[in-house]
Coordinates of C-alpha atoms in Angstrom, one line a residue:
M23 CA 33.0 -12.7 37.8
G24 CA 35.5 -15.3 36.6
T25 CA 36.2 -16.0 32.9
T26 CA 35.4 -19.4 31.6
T27 CA 38.3 -21.0 29.8
H28 CA 38.2 -23.7 27.1
P29 CA 41.7 -25.2 27.0
D30 CA 40.8 -27.6 24.2
R31 CA 39.1 -24.9 22.0
N32 CA 40.3 -24.5 18.5
Q33 CA 40.9 -20.7 18.4
E34 CA 41.2 -20.6 14.7
A35 CA 37.8 -22.3 14.3
T36 CA 36.3 -19.9 16.9
D37 CA 37.7 -16.9 15.0
A38 CA 36.1 -18.2 11.8
V39 CA 32.7 -18.3 13.5
L40 CA 33.2 -14.8 14.9
E41 CA 34.2 -13.5 11.5
S42 CA 31.2 -15.1 9.9
L43 CA 28.9 -13.6 12.4
L44 CA 30.3 -10.1 12.0
E45 CA 30.0 -10.4 8.2
A46 CA 26.4 -11.5 8.6
A47 CA 25.7 -8.4 10.7
E48 CA 27.4 -6.1 8.2
H49 CA 25.4 -7.6 5.3
T50 CA 22.1 -7.3 7.2
L51 CA 22.8 -3.6 7.9
T52 CA 23.8 -3.1 4.3
M53 CA 20.5 -4.5 3.2
D54 CA 18.6 -2.1 5.4
A55 CA 20.7 0.8 4.0
I56 CA 19.9 -0.4 0.4
Y57 CA 16.2 -0.4 1.4
V58 CA 16.6 3.3 2.5
G59 CA 18.3 4.3 -0.7
H60 CA 15.9 2.4 -2.9
R61 CA 12.8 3.9 -1.2
L62 CA 14.2 7.4 -1.2
G63 CA 15.3 7.3 -4.9
Y64 CA 19.0 7.7 -4.1
Y65 CA 20.2 5.1 -6.7
D66 CA 18.1 6.6 -9.5
A67 CA 19.4 10.1 -8.6
L68 CA 23.0 8.9 -8.7
W69 CA 22.4 7.2 -12.0
R70 CA 20.8 10.3 -13.5
S71 CA 23.1 13.0 -12.1
G72 CA 26.3 11.4 -10.7
P73 CA 28.9 12.1 -9.7
I74 CA 27.2 14.3 -7.2
T75 CA 27.7 15.7 -3.7
A76 CA 25.7 14.9 -0.7
A77 CA 24.0 18.3 -0.9
E78 CA 23.1 17.7 -4.5
L79 CA 21.7 14.3 -3.8
A80 CA 19.7 15.7 -0.9
A81 CA 18.3 18.5 -3.0
E82 CA 17.3 16.2 -5.9
T83 CA 15.5 13.7 -3.6
E84 CA 14.1 16.3 -1.1
T85 CA 15.9 14.7 1.9
N86 CA 18.3 15.8 4.6
E87 CA 21.9 16.5 3.5
R88 CA 23.6 15.1 6.7
Y89 CA 21.7 11.8 6.3
A90 CA 22.5 11.7 2.6
R91 CA 26.2 12.1 3.3
E92 CA 26.2 9.3 5.8
W93 CA 24.4 7.0 3.4
L94 CA 26.8 7.8 0.6
E95 CA 29.9 7.2 2.8
H96 CA 28.4 3.9 4.0
G97 CA 27.7 2.8 0.4
T98 CA 31.2 3.6 -0.6
V99 CA 32.8 1.7 2.3
V100 CA 30.8 -1.4 1.6
G101 CA 31.8 -1.2 -2.1
L102 CA 28.4 -0.4 -3.7
L103 CA 29.2 3.2 -4.6
E104 CA 32.3 5.1 -5.9
C105 CA 33.8 8.3 -4.5
E106 CA 35.9 10.2 -7.1
N107 CA 37.6 12.6 -4.7
P108 CA 37.8 10.9 -1.2
A109 CA 40.5 13.3 0.0
A110 CA 38.2 16.3 -0.4
S111 CA 36.1 17.7 2.5
G112 CA 32.8 16.0 3.2
D113 CA 30.8 18.8 1.5
D114 CA 32.9 18.6 -1.7
R115 CA 33.2 14.8 -2.2
R116 CA 31.4 13.4 -5.2
Y117 CA 29.8 10.0 -5.4
D118 CA 28.6 7.9 -8.2
L119 CA 26.9 4.6 -9.0
P120 CA 29.2 2.2 -10.9
E121 CA 27.9 1.3 -14.3
S122 CA 28.0 -2.4 -13.3
A123 CA 25.4 -1.6 -10.6
V124 CA 22.9 0.3 -12.7
E125 CA 20.8 -2.7 -13.8
V126 CA 20.9 -4.1 -10.3
F127 CA 19.5 -0.9 -8.7
C128 CA 17.8 1.1 -11.4
D129 CA 16.3 -1.1 -14.1
P130 CA 13.0 -2.8 -12.9
D131 CA 12.7 -4.6 -16.2
S132 CA 16.1 -6.3 -16.1
E133 CA 16.6 -9.8 -15.0
N134 CA 19.5 -8.5 -12.9
Y135 CA 17.3 -6.1 -10.9
L136 CA 17.9 -7.2 -7.3
A137 CA 17.4 -4.0 -5.3
P138 CA 13.9 -5.2 -4.1
I139 CA 15.5 -8.0 -2.2
A140 CA 16.3 -5.4 0.4
S141 CA 12.5 -4.8 0.8
L142 CA 12.1 -8.5 1.4
V143 CA 14.8 -8.6 4.0
V144 CA 13.2 -5.6 5.8
G145 CA 9.7 -7.1 5.5
V146 CA 10.5 -10.5 6.9
G147 CA 12.0 -8.9 10.0
R148 CA 9.1 -6.6 10.6
P149 CA 6.9 -8.8 12.9
I150 CA 9.8 -10.4 14.7
E151 CA 8.1 -10.4 18.1
D152 CA 5.1 -12.2 16.5
V153 CA 7.5 -14.7 14.9
L154 CA 9.0 -15.4 18.3
E155 CA 5.6 -16.0 19.8
A156 CA 4.8 -18.4 16.9
F157 CA 7.9 -20.4 17.7
R158 CA 6.8 -20.7 21.3
T159 CA 3.2 -21.6 20.7
G160 CA 3.2 -23.3 17.3
G161 CA 0.9 -20.6 15.9
G162 CA 1.6 -18.5 12.9
V163 CA 1.9 -14.9 11.6
P164 CA -0.6 -13.7 9.0
F165 CA 0.8 -12.4 5.7
E166 CA -0.6 -8.9 6.3
A167 CA 1.6 -8.5 9.4
Y168 CA 4.7 -8.2 7.1
G169 CA 3.3 -5.1 5.5
D170 CA 4.2 -3.2 2.3
P171 CA 7.9 -3.8 2.3
L172 CA 7.4 -7.5 1.8
R173 CA 4.6 -7.1 -0.7
E174 CA 6.5 -4.6 -2.7
G175 CA 9.8 -6.5 -2.6
Q176 CA 8.2 -9.8 -3.6
A177 CA 6.3 -8.3 -6.5
A178 CA 9.2 -6.3 -7.8
M179 CA 11.6 -9.2 -7.6
N180 CA 9.3 -11.4 -9.7
R181 CA 8.1 -8.6 -12.1
P182 CA 10.9 -8.9 -14.8
G183 CA 10.5 -12.7 -15.1
F184 CA 6.7 -12.6 -15.1
L185 CA 6.5 -9.8 -17.7
H186 CA 9.3 -10.8 -20.0
Q187 CA 9.9 -14.6 -19.6
L188 CA 6.6 -16.2 -18.5
G189 CA 5.1 -16.1 -22.0
P190 CA 8.0 -15.9 -24.4
D191 CA 10.2 -18.4 -22.7
W192 CA 8.5 -20.5 -20.0
L193 CA 5.2 -21.2 -21.6
A194 CA 6.6 -21.1 -25.1
S195 CA 8.7 -24.1 -24.1
I196 CA 5.5 -26.1 -23.6
P197 CA 4.3 -26.3 -27.2
D198 CA 0.7 -27.6 -26.7
V199 CA 0.0 -25.1 -24.0
D200 CA 1.5 -22.3 -26.0
A201 CA -0.5 -23.2 -29.1
R202 CA -3.7 -23.3 -27.0
L203 CA -3.2 -19.9 -25.5
R204 CA -2.4 -18.4 -28.8
E205 CA -5.9 -19.3 -29.9
G206 CA -7.4 -17.6 -26.8
G207 CA -8.9 -19.3 -23.8
R208 CA -8.9 -18.6 -20.1
V209 CA -6.2 -18.7 -17.4
A210 CA -6.5 -18.9 -13.6
D211 CA -3.6 -17.3 -11.8
I212 CA -3.5 -18.5 -8.2
G213 CA -1.7 -16.4 -5.7
C214 CA -1.3 -13.6 -8.2
G215 CA 0.0 -10.9 -5.8
H216 CA 0.4 -7.6 -7.6
G217 CA -0.7 -9.2 -10.8
W218 CA 2.5 -9.1 -12.9
S219 CA 2.1 -12.8 -13.9
S220 CA -1.4 -12.2 -15.1
I221 CA -0.4 -9.0 -16.9
G222 CA 2.7 -10.6 -18.5
L223 CA 0.6 -13.5 -19.8
A224 CA -2.1 -11.3 -21.2
R225 CA 0.5 -9.1 -22.9
H226 CA 2.0 -12.1 -24.7
Y227 CA -1.2 -13.8 -25.6
P228 CA -3.6 -11.0 -26.9
D229 CA -6.7 -13.2 -27.0
V230 CA -6.4 -14.7 -23.5
T231 CA -8.5 -13.7 -20.5
V232 CA -7.0 -14.1 -17.0
D233 CA -8.6 -14.3 -13.6
G234 CA -6.1 -13.6 -10.8
V235 CA -6.8 -14.8 -7.3
D236 CA -5.2 -13.8 -4.0
L237 CA -6.1 -13.8 -0.3
D238 CA -4.3 -10.5 0.4
R239 CA -6.7 -7.6 -0.2
A240 CA -4.0 -5.0 -0.5
S241 CA -2.2 -7.0 -3.2
I242 CA -5.4 -7.4 -5.2
E243 CA -6.1 -3.7 -5.0
R244 CA -2.6 -3.0 -6.3
A245 CA -3.0 -5.7 -9.0
R246 CA -6.2 -4.0 -10.3
E247 CA -4.3 -0.6 -10.5
N248 CA -1.5 -2.3 -12.4
A249 CA -4.0 -3.8 -14.9
I250 CA -5.6 -0.5 -15.5
D251 CA -2.3 1.3 -16.0
D252 CA -1.4 -1.4 -18.6
G253 CA -4.7 -1.0 -20.3
L254 CA -5.6 -4.7 -19.7
E255 CA -8.6 -4.4 -17.3
D256 CA -10.9 -5.8 -19.9
R257 CA -9.1 -9.1 -20.1
V258 CA -7.4 -9.3 -16.7
R259 CA -9.6 -9.4 -13.6
F260 CA -8.5 -9.9 -10.0
H261 CA -10.5 -11.5 -7.2
H262 CA -9.9 -11.3 -3.4
R263 CA -10.8 -14.8 -2.3
D264 CA -9.4 -18.1 -1.1
A265 CA -8.3 -20.2 -4.1
A266 CA -9.3 -23.4 -2.3
D267 CA -12.9 -22.1 -2.3
L268 CA -12.9 -20.6 -5.8
E269 CA -16.2 -21.3 -7.6
T270 CA -16.7 -21.3 -11.3
G271 CA -19.6 -22.0 -13.6
R272 CA -18.5 -25.4 -14.5
D273 CA -15.5 -27.8 -14.3
G274 CA -12.9 -27.3 -17.0
E275 CA -13.7 -23.6 -17.4
Y276 CA -9.9 -22.8 -17.7
D277 CA -7.3 -23.9 -20.2
L278 CA -4.5 -23.2 -17.8
A279 CA -4.3 -22.8 -14.0
M280 CA -1.0 -21.6 -12.7
A281 CA 0.5 -21.1 -9.2
L282 CA 3.8 -19.2 -9.4
E283 CA 6.0 -19.3 -6.3
C284 CA 3.1 -19.6 -3.8
V285 CA 2.3 -23.3 -3.2
H286 CA 4.9 -23.5 -0.4
D287 CA 3.1 -20.6 1.4
L288 CA -0.3 -22.2 1.4
S289 CA -1.8 -23.7 4.5
D290 CA -3.9 -26.0 2.4
P291 CA -1.8 -26.8 -0.7
V292 CA -3.8 -30.0 -1.5
G293 CA -7.1 -28.2 -1.4
V294 CA -5.8 -25.5 -3.7
L295 CA -4.4 -28.0 -6.1
E296 CA -7.7 -29.9 -6.1
T297 CA -9.4 -26.7 -7.0
M298 CA -6.9 -26.1 -9.9
R299 CA -7.5 -29.6 -11.1
R300 CA -11.2 -29.0 -11.2
L301 CA -10.7 -25.6 -12.9
V302 CA -8.9 -27.1 -15.9
G303 CA -11.0 -30.3 -16.1
E304 CA -9.7 -33.3 -18.2
D305 CA -8.2 -31.3 -21.0
G306 CA -6.4 -28.3 -19.3
T307 CA -3.0 -28.0 -17.7
V308 CA -1.8 -27.0 -14.3
L309 CA 1.6 -25.2 -14.0
V310 CA 3.3 -24.9 -10.6
V311 CA 6.5 -22.9 -10.3
D312 CA 8.3 -23.0 -7.0
E313 CA 11.8 -22.9 -5.4
R314 CA 14.6 -25.0 -6.9
T315 CA 15.5 -27.0 -3.8
S316 CA 17.6 -30.1 -3.5
E317 CA 15.7 -33.4 -3.3
T318 CA 16.9 -34.1 0.3
F319 CA 18.3 -32.1 3.2
T320 CA 22.1 -31.9 3.4
P321 CA 24.2 -29.7 5.8
E322 CA 25.6 -27.7 3.0
G323 CA 22.4 -27.3 1.0
N324 CA 22.4 -26.1 -2.6
E325 CA 23.3 -22.6 -4.0
I326 CA 20.1 -21.0 -2.7
E327 CA 18.9 -23.0 0.3
A328 CA 20.7 -20.9 2.9
L329 CA 18.6 -17.9 1.6
L330 CA 15.5 -20.0 1.3
Y331 CA 15.8 -21.3 4.9
G332 CA 16.2 -17.7 6.1
F333 CA 13.0 -16.6 4.4
S334 CA 11.3 -19.7 5.7
V335 CA 12.2 -19.2 9.3
L336 CA 11.1 -15.6 9.4
H337 CA 8.2 -15.5 6.9
C338 CA 7.0 -18.4 4.7
L339 CA 6.6 -21.0 7.5
P340 CA 5.0 -18.6 10.0
A341 CA 2.6 -17.3 7.3
G342 CA 1.7 -20.8 6.2
M343 CA 0.9 -21.7 9.8
A344 CA -1.3 -18.7 10.4
D345 CA -4.4 -20.7 9.3
R346 CA -5.3 -24.1 10.7
P347 CA -5.2 -26.9 9.7
S348 CA -1.8 -26.3 8.0
A349 CA 0.5 -28.4 5.9
E350 CA 3.4 -26.5 7.5
T351 CA 5.4 -26.6 4.3
G352 CA 7.9 -23.7 4.4
T353 CA 10.0 -22.2 1.6
V354 CA 12.2 -25.3 1.2
M355 CA 9.6 -27.5 -0.5
R356 CA 11.3 -30.5 -2.0
E357 CA 10.2 -32.0 -5.3
S358 CA 8.9 -35.1 -3.4
T359 CA 6.7 -32.9 -1.3
L360 CA 5.1 -31.3 -4.2
R361 CA 4.6 -34.7 -5.9
A362 CA 2.8 -35.9 -2.7
Y363 CA 0.5 -32.9 -2.6
A364 CA -0.3 -33.4 -6.3
T365 CA -1.1 -37.1 -5.8
D366 CA -3.3 -36.3 -2.9
A367 CA -5.1 -33.7 -5.0
G368 CA -5.9 -36.3 -7.7
F369 CA -3.3 -35.6 -10.3
E370 CA -2.1 -38.6 -12.4
T371 CA 1.2 -37.2 -13.5
V372 CA 3.8 -34.6 -12.4
E373 CA 6.4 -33.6 -14.9
V374 CA 9.5 -31.5 -14.1
L375 CA 9.8 -29.3 -17.2
P376 CA 13.3 -28.8 -18.7
I377 CA 13.4 -25.0 -18.0
E378 CA 16.6 -23.7 -16.6
H379 CA 16.3 -21.1 -13.8
F380 CA 18.5 -20.3 -10.9
F381 CA 15.7 -19.9 -8.4
F382 CA 12.7 -21.8 -9.8
R383 CA 11.6 -25.4 -10.7
F384 CA 8.7 -25.8 -13.1
Y385 CA 6.1 -28.6 -12.7
R386 CA 3.4 -29.6 -15.1
L387 CA 0.5 -31.4 -13.4
E388 CA -2.0 -33.4 -15.5
P389 CA -5.4 -34.7 -14.2

């Protein structure tokens, strides 16, 4: 077979594409390896006991020594781990987790805890054949097809912010809402997942009761366990149902209805926003927190849009198109799109709150 030549090709530009592709492959495989280490407790063991050998790591985590050594060597080569005696034999080398990486991999309460992003990466790739079929047919992929890696990753990624910033920082910056919740009242948490947003809010406001709602049964079961573990099951209740069909005793039953990082996933965002408007009545507030996208598409995107588009292609858009009819939103929901949904749902005003966050934009919707 002959070789196709491209006499006008810019080899330097082609080499840059090749290098970029190889780097992407390396980073994807590193994410998978991080997932392995995170799930097996390797990072925690290194933090507690390092510097340690592969045999010591394997013994502490009840795993195989040969696999542990390969994982340690890989982590060192990609720059995540340190080897204090690289010239020693494989059995005698000692590895450690750098102090700068401890929060990232071992502190689930830290804002810098990013290890769960590996679970998200593994999870979004899990039903790849179903995603391919969805691309061919225009169908979707149900959320449950992505399994526990995605559930666990998403919940763990949002946990620090929901537990430690939602009440003290985010809601505290909205004085009238903060004052109302300090006096008690009820909150509807739409798309609550594992329940950390409901729990974080109930922790901060001791007289508030919260109803969390989610379509994913496994997430609701986990949320109920988390509320019990936190001793909040008397004030935080979780319901497995479609938020668009949520029924309450009367309009205006809630002081606050919030949807944190989920509107872009909904097949019927207008219907859910209509329900939230009804839940708070004329006097309550609706809070929507979603991705901080640019207002319009540009080839370079903003700091996070490359990541957002990746999640959208593999998960958020297919999951949002699993039910019909669908708004087909995707992860990269522009501010103008949210405003259009809110208007269609009957809201009079949409205010972008002056809360600084690398990933999120905060919207206050008023009936």
